[in-house]
C-alpha positions as a printed NumPy array, in Angstrom:
array([[180.857,  98.705, 143.467],
       [179.992,  97.424, 139.99 ],
       [183.546,  97.834, 138.483],
       [182.355,  97.155, 134.925],
       [179.589,  99.776, 135.187],
       [181.834, 102.315, 136.661],
       [184.373, 101.809, 133.845],
       [181.489, 102.175, 131.297],
       [180.311, 105.345, 132.99 ],
       [183.785, 106.813, 132.998],
       [184.243, 106.026, 129.282],
       [180.944, 107.559, 128.48 ],
       [181.833, 110.741, 130.405],
       [185.328, 111.304, 128.893],
       [184.534, 109.928, 125.519],
       [186.055, 106.817, 124.035],
       [187.328, 108.599, 121.021],
       [188.882, 111.237, 123.355],
       [191.281, 108.868, 125.092],
       [194.957, 108.828, 124.352],
       [196.338, 106.657, 127.222],
       [195.388, 105.419, 130.736],
       [197.109, 104.178, 133.734],
       [196.368, 103.985, 137.497],
       [197.808, 104.404, 140.888],
       [196.713, 103.392, 144.386],
       [193.542, 105.584, 144.346],
       [192.768, 107.025, 140.908],
       [192.511, 106.417, 137.206],
       [195.038, 108.624, 135.277],
       [193.997, 109.521, 131.796],
       [195.654, 111.429, 128.91 ],
       [192.887, 112.935, 126.778],
       [192.869, 114.759, 123.459],
       [190.53 , 117.586, 124.725],
       [189.654, 117.992, 128.423],
       [186.747, 120.23 , 127.499],
       [184.92 , 117.488, 126.015],
       [184.481, 115.703, 129.337],
       [180.934, 115.411, 130.75 ],
       [181.99 , 116.767, 134.123],
       [178.41 , 116.795, 135.367],
       [178.04 , 113.088, 134.77 ],
       [181.254, 112.347, 136.863],
       [180.283, 114.848, 139.609],
       [176.976, 112.919, 140.009],
       [178.324, 109.482, 139.811],
       [178.232, 107.985, 143.475],
       [181.273, 105.892, 142.734],
       [183.409, 108.644, 141.555],
       [184.995, 110.441, 144.605],
       [186.373, 113.407, 142.653],
       [188.289, 114.557, 139.527],
       [191.599, 116.255, 139.297],
       [193.663, 117.816, 136.453],
       [197.403, 118.335, 136.56 ],
       [200.377, 118.154, 134.212],
       [198.417, 117.005, 131.247],
       [196.569, 114.111, 133.073],
       [192.807, 113.904, 133.832],
       [192.706, 111.956, 137.084],
       [189.468, 110.262, 138.42 ],
       [189.317, 109.362, 142.016],
       [187.888, 105.811, 142.532],
       [189.493, 104.63 , 145.707],
       [191.861, 101.97 , 146.853],
       [191.083,  98.387, 146.066],
       [188.437,  99.293, 143.472],
       [190.642, 101.31 , 141.082],
       [192.518,  98.263, 140.006],
       [189.368,  96.35 , 138.954],
       [187.855,  99.535, 137.358],
       [191.066,  99.957, 135.405],
       [191.063,  96.401, 134.022],
       [187.455,  96.82 , 132.918],
       [188.476, 100.191, 131.437],
       [191.208,  98.637, 129.363],
       [189.004,  95.787, 128.201],
       [186.319,  98.104, 127.088],
       [188.578, 100.724, 125.32 ],
       [191.239,  98.429, 123.895],
       [193.971, 100.755, 125.175],
       [197.335,  99.372, 125.941],
       [198.246,  99.18 , 129.599],
       [201.009, 101.645, 130.487],
       [202.796, 102.51 , 133.675],
       [202.337, 105.954, 135.406],
       [205.825, 106.818, 134.319],
       [205.014, 106.187, 130.765],
       [201.777, 108.17 , 131.14 ],
       [203.84 , 111.145, 132.292],
       [205.811, 111.065, 129.132],
       [202.775, 110.745, 126.919],
       [201.152, 113.673, 128.766],
       [204.261, 115.737, 128.349],
       [204.222, 115.128, 124.529],
       [200.611, 116.16 , 124.326],
       [201.05 , 119.392, 126.195],
       [202.094, 122.535, 124.538],
       [205.01 , 124.077, 126.469],
       [204.176, 127.272, 128.138],
       [207.349, 129.033, 129.306],
       [205.466, 131.525, 131.571],
       [203.393, 128.797, 133.331],
       [206.709, 126.678, 133.606],
       [208.457, 129.482, 135.255],
       [205.591, 130.098, 137.639],
       [205.491, 126.332, 138.455],
       [209.211, 126.515, 139.132],
       [208.823, 129.448, 141.538],
       [205.945, 127.582, 143.176],
       [207.838, 124.428, 143.63 ],
       [210.683, 126.256, 145.317],
       [208.663, 128.767, 147.505],
       [205.707, 126.604, 148.757],
       [207.957, 124.432, 150.95 ],
       [209.596, 127.531, 152.673],
       [206.464, 129.436, 153.165],
       [205.782, 127.953, 156.648],
       [209.224, 129.449, 157.714],
       [208.387, 132.861, 156.207],
       [204.925, 132.91 , 157.683],
       [206.311, 132.011, 161.246],
       [208.873, 134.68 , 160.796],
       [206.118, 137.192, 159.443],
       [203.866, 136.609, 162.415],
       [206.782, 137.133, 164.883],
       [207.485, 140.278, 162.987],
       [203.908, 141.38 , 163.308],
       [204.112, 140.65 , 167.108],
       [207.262, 142.781, 167.269],
       [205.39 , 145.557, 165.496],
       [202.64 , 145.39 , 168.077],
       [205.258, 145.735, 170.859],
       [207.033, 148.695, 169.406],
       [204.427, 150.659, 167.513],
       [203.371, 153.961, 169.001],
       [199.702, 154.943, 168.887],
       [198.263, 151.452, 168.883],
       [197.34 , 151.272, 172.506],
       [198.269, 154.733, 173.471],
       [200.752, 157.56 , 172.69 ],
       [203.635, 155.244, 173.844],
       [204.519, 151.772, 172.591],
       [203.951, 148.612, 174.629],
       [207.616, 148.371, 175.655],
       [207.652, 152.026, 176.565],
       [204.673, 151.556, 178.867],
       [206.047, 148.231, 180.186],
       [209.911, 148.278, 180.013],
       [209.944, 144.683, 181.476],
       [208.972, 143.444, 177.958],
       [211.927, 145.084, 176.292],
       [213.961, 141.795, 176.556],
       [211.033, 139.851, 175.118],
       [210.861, 142.241, 172.229],
       [214.478, 141.913, 171.615],
       [214.422, 138.237, 171.476],
       [211.201, 138.31 , 169.261],
       [212.942, 140.766, 166.858],
       [216.012, 138.397, 166.51 ],
       [213.733, 135.487, 165.661],
       [211.457, 137.266, 163.305],
       [214.397, 138.447, 161.272],
       [216.023, 135.11 , 160.98 ],
       [214.154, 133.521, 157.904],
       [214.364, 136.801, 155.971],
       [217.962, 137.649, 156.695],
       [218.998, 134.149, 155.857],
       [216.447, 133.679, 152.991],
       [219.217, 132.574, 150.455],
       [219.761, 129.508, 152.629],
       [216.206, 128.56 , 152.528],
       [216.031, 129.228, 148.882],
       [219.312, 127.235, 148.391],
       [217.879, 124.149, 150.007],
       [214.486, 124.37 , 148.383],
       [216.079, 125.32 , 144.97 ],
       [218.627, 122.565, 144.972],
       [215.911, 120.021, 145.526],
       [213.85 , 121.48 , 142.581],
       [216.884, 121.637, 140.256],
       [218.187, 118.21 , 141.238],
       [221.24 , 119.307, 143.182],
       [222.433, 118.274, 146.537],
       [220.4  , 120.186, 149.084],
       [223.202, 120.522, 151.583],
       [225.312, 122.1  , 148.82 ],
       [222.413, 124.455, 148.06 ],
       [222.42 , 125.328, 151.672],
       [226.228, 125.875, 151.473],
       [225.688, 128.383, 148.631],
       [223.016, 130.298, 150.653],
       [225.352, 130.45 , 153.591],
       [228.328, 131.915, 151.59 ],
       [225.843, 134.526, 150.187],
       [224.914, 135.674, 153.709],
       [228.266, 135.237, 155.422],
       [228.833, 138.01 , 157.951],
       [232.135, 139.188, 156.467],
       [230.398, 140.277, 153.254],
       [228.44 , 142.945, 155.333],
       [231.82 , 144.698, 156.015],
       [231.938, 145.739, 152.306],
       [235.208, 146.728, 150.49 ],
       [236.581, 144.831, 147.461],
       [238.619, 141.889, 146.426],
       [241.366, 142.007, 143.853],
       [241.124, 138.96 , 141.676],
       [244.116, 138.813, 139.261],
       [243.769, 142.594, 138.578],
       [239.958, 142.431, 138.542],
       [238.31 , 144.506, 141.283],
       [235.215, 142.778, 142.745],
       [232.929, 144.782, 144.974],
       [232.016, 142.908, 148.175],
       [228.326, 143.028, 149.047],
       [226.004, 140.809, 151.192],
       [222.96 , 138.967, 149.724],
       [220.993, 138.718, 152.935],
       [217.257, 138.572, 152.166],
       [217.819, 138.238, 148.444],
       [215.775, 135.892, 146.305],
       [216.717, 136.269, 142.745],
       [220.563, 136.104, 143.175],
       [220.15 , 133.016, 145.284],
       [217.866, 131.309, 142.678],
       [220.488, 131.979, 139.935],
       [223.314, 130.789, 142.179],
       [221.709, 127.485, 143.156],
       [220.675, 126.878, 139.397],
       [224.267, 127.315, 138.481],
       [225.326, 124.837, 141.157],
       [222.943, 122.229, 139.918],
       [224.394, 122.614, 136.421],
       [227.985, 122.163, 137.519],
       [227.111, 119.296, 139.875],
       [225.148, 117.224, 137.33 ],
       [227.88 , 117.751, 134.664],
       [230.681, 116.75 , 137.109],
       [228.787, 113.606, 138.286],
       [228.66 , 112.54 , 134.661],
       [232.277, 113.306, 133.833],
       [234.355, 112.444, 136.932],
       [235.303, 108.852, 137.759],
       [233.422, 107.284, 140.646],
       [236.719, 107.318, 142.617],
       [237.126, 110.993, 142.739],
       [233.448, 112.073, 142.113],
       [232.409, 111.96 , 145.863],
       [235.205, 114.389, 146.816],
       [235.873, 116.741, 143.944],
       [232.316, 117.262, 142.511],
       [231.109, 119.24 , 145.675],
       [234.502, 121.026, 145.829],
       [234.512, 122.179, 142.175],
       [230.716, 122.859, 142.025],
       [230.803, 125.231, 145.037],
       [234.097, 126.834, 143.891],
       [232.802, 127.643, 140.358],
       [229.437, 128.743, 141.79 ],
       [231.058, 130.994, 144.382],
       [233.367, 132.827, 141.831],
       [230.64 , 133.364, 139.293],
       [228.093, 134.532, 141.873],
       [230.401, 137.067, 143.635],
       [231.937, 138.28 , 140.38 ],
       [229.184, 138.456, 137.803],
       [225.78 , 136.67 , 138.561],
       [225.275, 138.089, 142.105],
       [225.744, 141.766, 141.308],
       [223.624, 141.649, 138.045],
       [220.749, 139.654, 139.768],
       [220.776, 141.842, 142.806],
       [220.405, 144.84 , 140.439],
       [217.636, 143.118, 138.664],
       [215.954, 142.234, 141.947],
       [216.167, 145.853, 143.274],
       [214.794, 147.093, 139.904],
       [211.722, 144.663, 140.138],
       [211.001, 145.753, 143.747],
       [211.325, 149.516, 143.085],
       [209.126, 149.027, 139.999],
       [206.431, 147.519, 142.013],
       [206.584, 150.138, 144.666],
       [206.557, 152.825, 141.954],
       [203.319, 151.25 , 140.253],
       [201.672, 151.08 , 143.739],
       [202.734, 154.687, 144.638],
       [201.53 , 155.922, 141.122],
       [198.166, 154.109, 140.766],
       [197.352, 154.193, 144.398],
       [193.804, 153.05 , 145.361],
       [192.733, 152.611, 141.68 ],
       [195.493, 150.192, 141.295],
       [194.615, 148.148, 144.291],
       [190.887, 148.072, 143.332],
       [191.795, 146.724, 139.859],
       [194.066, 144.177, 141.442],
       [191.321, 143.171, 143.918],
       [188.841, 142.581, 141.116],
       [191.443, 140.513, 139.329],
       [193.163, 138.505, 142.101],
       [190.77 , 135.601, 142.244],
       [190.794, 135.109, 138.47 ],
       [194.545, 135.188, 138.77 ],
       [194.28 , 132.284, 141.276],
       [192.47 , 130.235, 138.518],
       [195.575, 130.505, 136.307],
       [198.026, 129.641, 139.113],
       [200.009, 133.006, 138.564],
       [199.542, 133.777, 142.269],
       [202.112, 131.117, 142.984],
       [204.72 , 133.522, 141.884],
       [203.672, 136.283, 144.37 ],
       [205.71 , 135.028, 147.427],
       [208.864, 135.596, 145.512],
       [207.763, 139.378, 145.096],
       [206.281, 139.655, 148.53 ],
       [209.567, 138.597, 150.245],
       [211.258, 141.468, 148.429],
       [208.577, 143.832, 149.543],
       [208.75 , 142.671, 153.117],
       [212.452, 142.707, 153.443],
       [212.627, 146.153, 151.792],
       [210.004, 147.396, 154.306],
       [211.941, 145.978, 157.245],
       [215.09 , 147.861, 156.005],
       [212.997, 151.104, 155.975],
       [212.483, 151.177, 152.217],
       [209.133, 150.878, 150.239],
       [205.529, 150.957, 151.424],
       [205.234, 147.351, 152.54 ],
       [203.326, 144.269, 151.162],
       [200.175, 145.44 , 149.496],
       [199.792, 142.216, 147.663],
       [198.961, 140.513, 151.001],
       [196.19 , 143.043, 151.618],
       [194.48 , 142.5  , 148.214],
       [194.908, 138.683, 148.593],
       [193.135, 138.94 , 152.046],
       [190.341, 140.923, 150.621],
       [189.766, 138.505, 147.813],
       [189.933, 135.41 , 150.003],
       [187.421, 136.818, 152.472],
       [185.092, 137.77 , 149.629],
       [185.181, 134.275, 148.231],
       [184.502, 132.972, 151.589],
       [181.556, 135.283, 152.036],
       [180.124, 134.247, 148.75 ],
       [180.415, 130.596, 149.719],
       [178.866, 131.401, 153.125],
       [175.791, 132.862, 151.186],
       [175.528, 129.629, 149.212],
       [175.254, 127.736, 152.506],
       [172.116, 129.816, 153.435],
       [170.73 , 129.601, 149.888],
       [171.108, 125.86 , 148.969],
       [168.768, 123.119, 150.078],
       [171.108, 120.428, 148.821],
       [172.724, 118.469, 151.721],
       [175.845, 117.821, 149.929],
       [176.328, 121.416, 148.747],
       [175.469, 122.8  , 152.289],
       [178.146, 120.547, 153.876],
       [180.729, 121.47 , 151.338],
       [180.007, 125.157, 151.389],
       [180.063, 125.411, 155.213],
       [183.6  , 123.666, 155.51 ],
       [185.057, 125.457, 152.405],
       [183.727, 128.897, 153.555],
       [185.623, 128.666, 156.906],
       [188.757, 127.543, 155.031],
       [188.476, 130.593, 152.708],
       [188.03 , 133.105, 155.534],
       [191.224, 131.74 , 156.932],
       [193.055, 132.048, 153.711],
       [192.706, 128.777, 151.805],
       [190.306, 129.388, 148.924],
       [190.716, 126.532, 146.519],
       [187.892, 124.335, 148.094],
       [185.531, 127.409, 147.991],
       [186.391, 128.506, 144.517],
       [186.445, 125.193, 142.687],
       [184.199, 123.278, 144.915],
       [181.241, 125.847, 145.221],
       [181.589, 129.265, 143.63 ],
       [182.77 , 128.217, 140.138],
       [180.278, 125.336, 139.974],
       [177.42 , 127.81 , 140.463],
       [179.362, 130.581, 138.696],
       [177.506, 133.733, 140.028],
       [179.013, 133.481, 143.623],
       [182.617, 133.626, 142.127],
       [181.758, 136.925, 140.232],
       [179.739, 138.42 , 143.129],
       [182.836, 137.902, 145.315],
       [184.999, 139.954, 142.803],
       [182.559, 142.918, 143.566],
       [183.338, 142.784, 147.328],
       [187.021, 142.268, 146.757],
       [187.271, 145.204, 144.31 ],
       [185.503, 147.668, 146.676],
       [187.403, 146.631, 149.781],
       [190.78 , 146.632, 148.08 ],
       [190.034, 150.148, 146.771],
       [189.207, 151.385, 150.254],
       [192.374, 149.606, 151.556],
       [194.461, 151.354, 148.964],
       [193.025, 154.696, 149.853],
       [193.694, 154.074, 153.534],
       [197.389, 152.987, 152.689],
       [196.754, 149.632, 154.547],
       [199.817, 147.456, 154.08 ],
       [201.375, 144.32 , 155.607],
       [204.596, 144.336, 157.324],
       [205.1  , 140.581, 156.894],
       [203.619, 137.502, 155.321],
       [201.058, 135.419, 156.875],
       [197.617, 133.901, 156.408],
       [195.635, 135.974, 153.999],
       [192.261, 136.038, 155.702],
       [190.513, 137.298, 158.695],
       [193.482, 136.449, 160.984],
       [195.747, 138.302, 158.588],
       [195.633, 141.412, 160.822],
       [198.457, 139.752, 162.715],
       [200.666, 140.436, 159.748],
       [199.55 , 144.035, 159.07 ],
       [201.505, 147.205, 160.014],
       [200.104, 147.97 , 163.59 ],
       [198.69 , 151.377, 162.648],
       [196.862, 149.742, 159.705],
       [195.127, 146.992, 161.707],
       [191.856, 148.979, 162.317],
       [191.68 , 149.879, 158.608],
       [192.553, 146.278, 157.638],
       [189.715, 144.836, 159.78 ],
       [187.203, 147.358, 158.487],
       [187.973, 146.475, 154.861],
       [187.828, 142.772, 155.598],
       [184.118, 143.341, 157.098],
       [183.411, 145.483, 153.933],
       [184.65 , 142.699, 151.589],
       [182.55 , 140.111, 153.534],
       [179.418, 142.172, 153.723],
       [179.264, 143.108, 150.087],
       [180.167, 139.828, 148.753],
       [177.688, 138.091, 150.926],
       [174.803, 140.454, 150.267],
       [175.334, 140.547, 146.506],
       [175.605, 136.823, 146.296],
       [172.589, 136.171, 148.696],
       [170.208, 138.437, 146.896],
       [171.227, 137.35 , 143.407],
       [170.816, 133.674, 144.442],
       [167.378, 134.414, 146.008],
       [166.15 , 135.716, 142.687],
       [167.722, 132.755, 140.655],
       [166.751, 129.779, 142.913],
       [166.685, 127.361, 139.974],
       [170.56 , 127.91 , 139.716],
       [171.262, 127.235, 143.379],
       [168.656, 124.407, 143.872],
       [168.268, 122.534, 140.508],
       [165.501, 120.084, 140.32 ],
       [167.858, 116.955, 140.161],
       [169.437, 116.437, 143.464],
       [173.215, 116.719, 143.47 ],
       [173.442, 118.751, 140.127],
       [175.093, 122.004, 139.948],
       [174.587, 124.81 , 137.44 ],
       [177.774, 124.414, 135.4  ],
       [181.004, 122.597, 134.961],
       [182.941, 125.8  , 135.257],
       [185.405, 124.115, 137.642],
       [186.576, 121.774, 135.032],
       [187.404, 124.723, 132.755],
       [189.019, 126.849, 135.504],
       [192.587, 125.514, 135.547],
       [194.997, 122.877, 134.628],
       [195.909, 122.079, 138.185],
       [192.652, 122.248, 140.144],
       [190.419, 119.774, 141.939],
       [186.782, 119.178, 141.486],
       [185.498, 118.187, 144.972],
       [182.545, 115.791, 145.144],
       [180.756, 113.637, 147.594],
       [181.924, 115.811, 150.471],
       [179.345, 114.719, 152.927],
       [176.924, 111.944, 153.692],
       [174.893, 111.08 , 156.752],
       [176.833, 109.293, 159.473],
       [176.465, 105.56 , 159.652],
       [174.446, 104.704, 162.798],
       [176.348, 101.348, 163.061],
       [179.788, 102.947, 162.937],
       [181.893, 102.607, 166.1  ],
       [184.222, 105.16 , 167.743],
       [187.928, 104.253, 167.45 ],
       [191.389, 105.569, 167.769],
       [193.664, 104.893, 164.647],
       [197.486, 104.812, 165.562],
       [200.303, 106.256, 163.525],
       [201.677, 103.736, 161.016],
       [205.199, 105.265, 161.189],
       [207.535, 107.326, 163.295],
       [208.068, 110.984, 162.374],
       [206.625, 114.46 , 162.514],
       [202.89 , 114.872, 162.299],
       [201.577, 117.176, 159.619],
       [198.015, 118.466, 158.979],
       [196.771, 116.6  , 155.815],
       [195.836, 119.954, 154.335],
       [199.608, 120.781, 153.96 ],
       [200.279, 117.639, 151.792],
       [201.568, 118.71 , 148.417],
       [198.884, 116.614, 146.567],
       [195.386, 118.166, 146.237],
       [193.719, 114.794, 146.346],
       [194.936, 114.443, 149.99 ],
       [195.09 , 118.058, 151.096],
       [191.5  , 118.702, 149.946],
       [190.386, 115.561, 151.559],
       [188.922, 114.108, 148.425],
       [189.721, 110.532, 149.63 ],
       [188.638, 111.44 , 153.119],
       [189.992, 112.979, 156.265],
       [193.138, 111.86 , 158.296],
       [196.663, 112.931, 158.985],
       [200.137, 112.864, 157.41 ],
       [203.55 , 112.17 , 158.996],
       [207.012, 113.259, 157.695],
       [208.825, 109.893, 158.379],
       [211.974, 109.716, 160.447],
       [212.036, 105.813, 160.246],
       [211.393, 103.553, 157.252],
       [209.085, 100.852, 158.804],
       [205.46 , 100.938, 158.248],
       [203.241,  99.39 , 160.883],
       [199.475,  98.385, 161.023],
       [197.645, 101.236, 162.793],
       [194.585,  99.048, 163.754],
       [193.544,  95.453, 164.305],
       [191.887,  94.402, 161.141],
       [192.286,  92.957, 157.663],
       [194.603,  93.973, 154.692],
       [192.042,  94.706, 151.897],
       [194.606,  96.101, 149.574],
       [198.357,  95.348, 149.244],
       [199.637,  96.947, 146.005],
       [202.405,  95.222, 143.953],
       [204.138,  98.49 , 143.896],
       [204.331,  98.315, 147.773],
       [203.778, 102.03 , 148.135],
       [200.258, 101.858, 149.63 ],
       [198.075,  99.638, 151.874],
       [194.329,  99.479, 152.487],
       [193.105,  98.102, 155.822],
       [189.56 ,  97.655, 157.374],
       [189.676,  97.709, 161.075],
       [187.588,  95.199, 163.205],
       [185.449,  98.24 , 164.132],
       [184.79 ,  99.186, 160.508],
       [187.099, 102.088, 159.701],
       [188.533, 101.778, 156.165],
       [192.153, 103.089, 156.314],
       [194.409, 103.975, 153.397],
       [198.24 , 104.241, 154.108],
       [199.803, 105.935, 151.134],
       [203.638, 106.05 , 151.451],
       [205.058, 109.086, 149.601],
       [203.755, 111.138, 146.692],
       [203.806, 109.767, 143.193],
       [206.012, 106.933, 144.521],
       [204.028, 104.492, 142.414],
       [206.401, 105.526, 139.567],
       [209.189, 103.624, 141.438],
       [207.441, 100.351, 140.687],
       [208.222,  98.855, 144.11 ],
       [211.916,  99.782, 144.065],
       [213.197, 100.844, 147.6  ],
       [210.051,  99.328, 149.081],
       [209.537,  95.956, 150.734],
       [206.168,  94.578, 151.744],
       [205.392,  91.771, 154.385],
       [201.631,  91.293, 153.89 ],
       [199.256,  90.161, 151.44 ],
       [195.605,  91.08 , 150.642],
       [193.198,  89.342, 152.818],
       [195.674,  88.746, 155.716],
       [194.59 ,  89.419, 159.33 ],
       [196.932,  91.893, 161.157],
       [197.173,  93.284, 164.765],
       [197.966,  96.936, 165.603],
       [201.8  ,  97.192, 165.471],
       [202.513,  94.408, 162.921],
       [204.963,  95.315, 160.233],
       [203.322,  95.987, 156.869],
       [206.451,  96.952, 154.895],
       [209.544,  99.26 , 154.725],
       [210.73 , 102.195, 152.727],
       [214.378, 103.26 , 152.018],
       [213.746, 106.938, 152.844],
       [217.189, 108.033, 151.735],
       [216.965, 106.343, 148.386],
       [213.471, 107.507, 147.69 ],
       [214.424, 111.104, 148.554],
       [217.542, 110.788, 146.297],
       [215.148, 109.693, 143.475],
       [213.349, 113.01 , 143.878],
       [210.173, 111.966, 145.766],
       [208.424, 113.246, 148.753],
       [208.362, 110.628, 151.432],
       [205.314, 111.973, 153.539],
       [203.036, 109.127, 154.647],
       [199.323, 109.82 , 154.535],
       [196.833, 108.085, 156.645],
       [193.332, 108.584, 155.324],
       [189.952, 107.193, 156.568],
       [188.308, 106.584, 153.199],
       [184.862, 106.064, 154.632],
       [184.993, 109.406, 156.557],
       [181.326, 109.998, 155.486],
       [180.299, 107.107, 157.822],
       [181.329, 109.207, 160.771],
       [180.213, 112.375, 162.399],
       [183.879, 113.399, 162.672],
       [187.418, 112.324, 161.657],
       [190.014, 114.399, 163.39 ],
       [193.944, 114.373, 164.006],
       [194.756, 114.258, 167.719],
       [198.561, 114.353, 167.523],
       [201.12 , 117.047, 166.815],
       [204.951, 117.209, 166.72 ],
       [207.054, 114.134, 166.83 ],
       [205.21 , 110.812, 166.998],
       [206.225, 107.142, 167.368],
       [204.57 , 104.478, 165.379],
       [201.669, 103.038, 167.524],
       [200.915, 106.373, 169.147],
       [197.417, 107.662, 168.793],
       [197.103, 109.704, 165.515],
       [193.424, 109.883, 164.408],
       [190.15 , 109.804, 166.227],
       [186.935, 108.732, 164.356],
       [183.731, 109.605, 166.095],
       [180.402, 108.171, 165.05 ],
       [178.107, 110.092, 167.441]])
């Protein structure tokens, strides 16, 4: 890579006069710009040395890659004359330049709290769907499955208990996740959730508190009261940490924080927030009952545009209320899930049409993989990587979504639980609605595919521009403040590349890289690989090879294996901000290592206490040299165990 030329190209694309500040981390340039709309996105998309762009929290980030980003940054600073700043400083600069939007801030707050607990809700939801299949009459005959086969009654009973758990004890999950987001102790957050779901509360009655009558009520399955309670906890805990002497802080801060939170929750905040929660749920159900299929049709046309704004991140909070109300025999069920499924399948269908229309190898590879992802419920790669770049597929998909959502509303198709909003979403649908759901999904796919395909056939110059690698617009760059522009998704495999197995660099629980809470990794912009939630703080070499990058911040390592795989080990998310604190490194750039050699350590407890995610990502940055890079491990893993398989042929 010509680092000087890349720096020049980036400066020309973003505009020298448009720059405010610049920093870098292990993989990307991080810029604060005066106006993001002035960026020549097309120039960056077509630059072979730029692996992608990413906008979040007021920063415009350009993916260069480990090792090269340092040198590009040095040239960037020389040519622009900007002062070098740390990523922490850049965050503050970006915050000053951003206009505060209270609505978006609240949505991001909900997203930060609910995204981590969605796996538990989805697992419970799918178990709930299984229970519906076992107990529903008319699905496989006039009798339910357990009536036809009584031997399954015990299985159904056990499934029912498991499916209810995450929803009944939802305040505990909210307490843990909310405490982390608000900066409180997560175990105290769980404590607050536990006291709100204590079995004794279900007995009802009242307490007499110095003459004040307090009605006793349970807060099982409640979201808003739990959010309010854990927020209060964080306020009390932070204030007490500052005010109490160290000698008594450890003992009395938890005691006083929980005591104050408990009294306020049971006397005032809980009842008020529960009433507000019930009003919100009843209002949404009333709106659905009133507008019916017209409302679902409008919602279907607007759902994907809502995704662009990020507003959809607030829906899980509403859906949990709809699902729990439905399970209690109230309300119509979760219609938001149905509309989301129709919209996601429509975007996947439009992307599938692009696959058949385009002659560009890069776009064909990207559209094939992102279409499958969208049909399974993850639409960001399809929307931002394909449909918005060509524009017309995105809008063609809205037609399919609108029609299918209208029909679903007319047929009263609703979900009984949360799940994957795509073709496999039928598992979460009320049993009697499954046939209607599948029919509407097919309608959504067929309409979106046909409209996109025939429009594209008559506008071939948009789909296949004369210049290889161009796309018709830079719409993705204008779409959202927290989206990724995916580039360089595929290249022909290197005939000289060798098959090899890459080991886990750390012990812990394996996680699919698409689940990592950073779009650069989850959307595989740096390459494919795997992630590990660490249980131990020692990082080991996953291959025999050479250390090509050893950052001063000690949070990332780049290695090239003896067989040619280029491996990035990134320890934690945004941990570059710690500037090496809580990390130790034992290797230097250029050093030869053997598989199993110690690379460094991380103090997991200290990093988590500082508010950072400690997930370790292992990415094969030259993924394009291989036919396939795939994760081959699940569950708990020990460092040195096989984690990723790279296949050349």
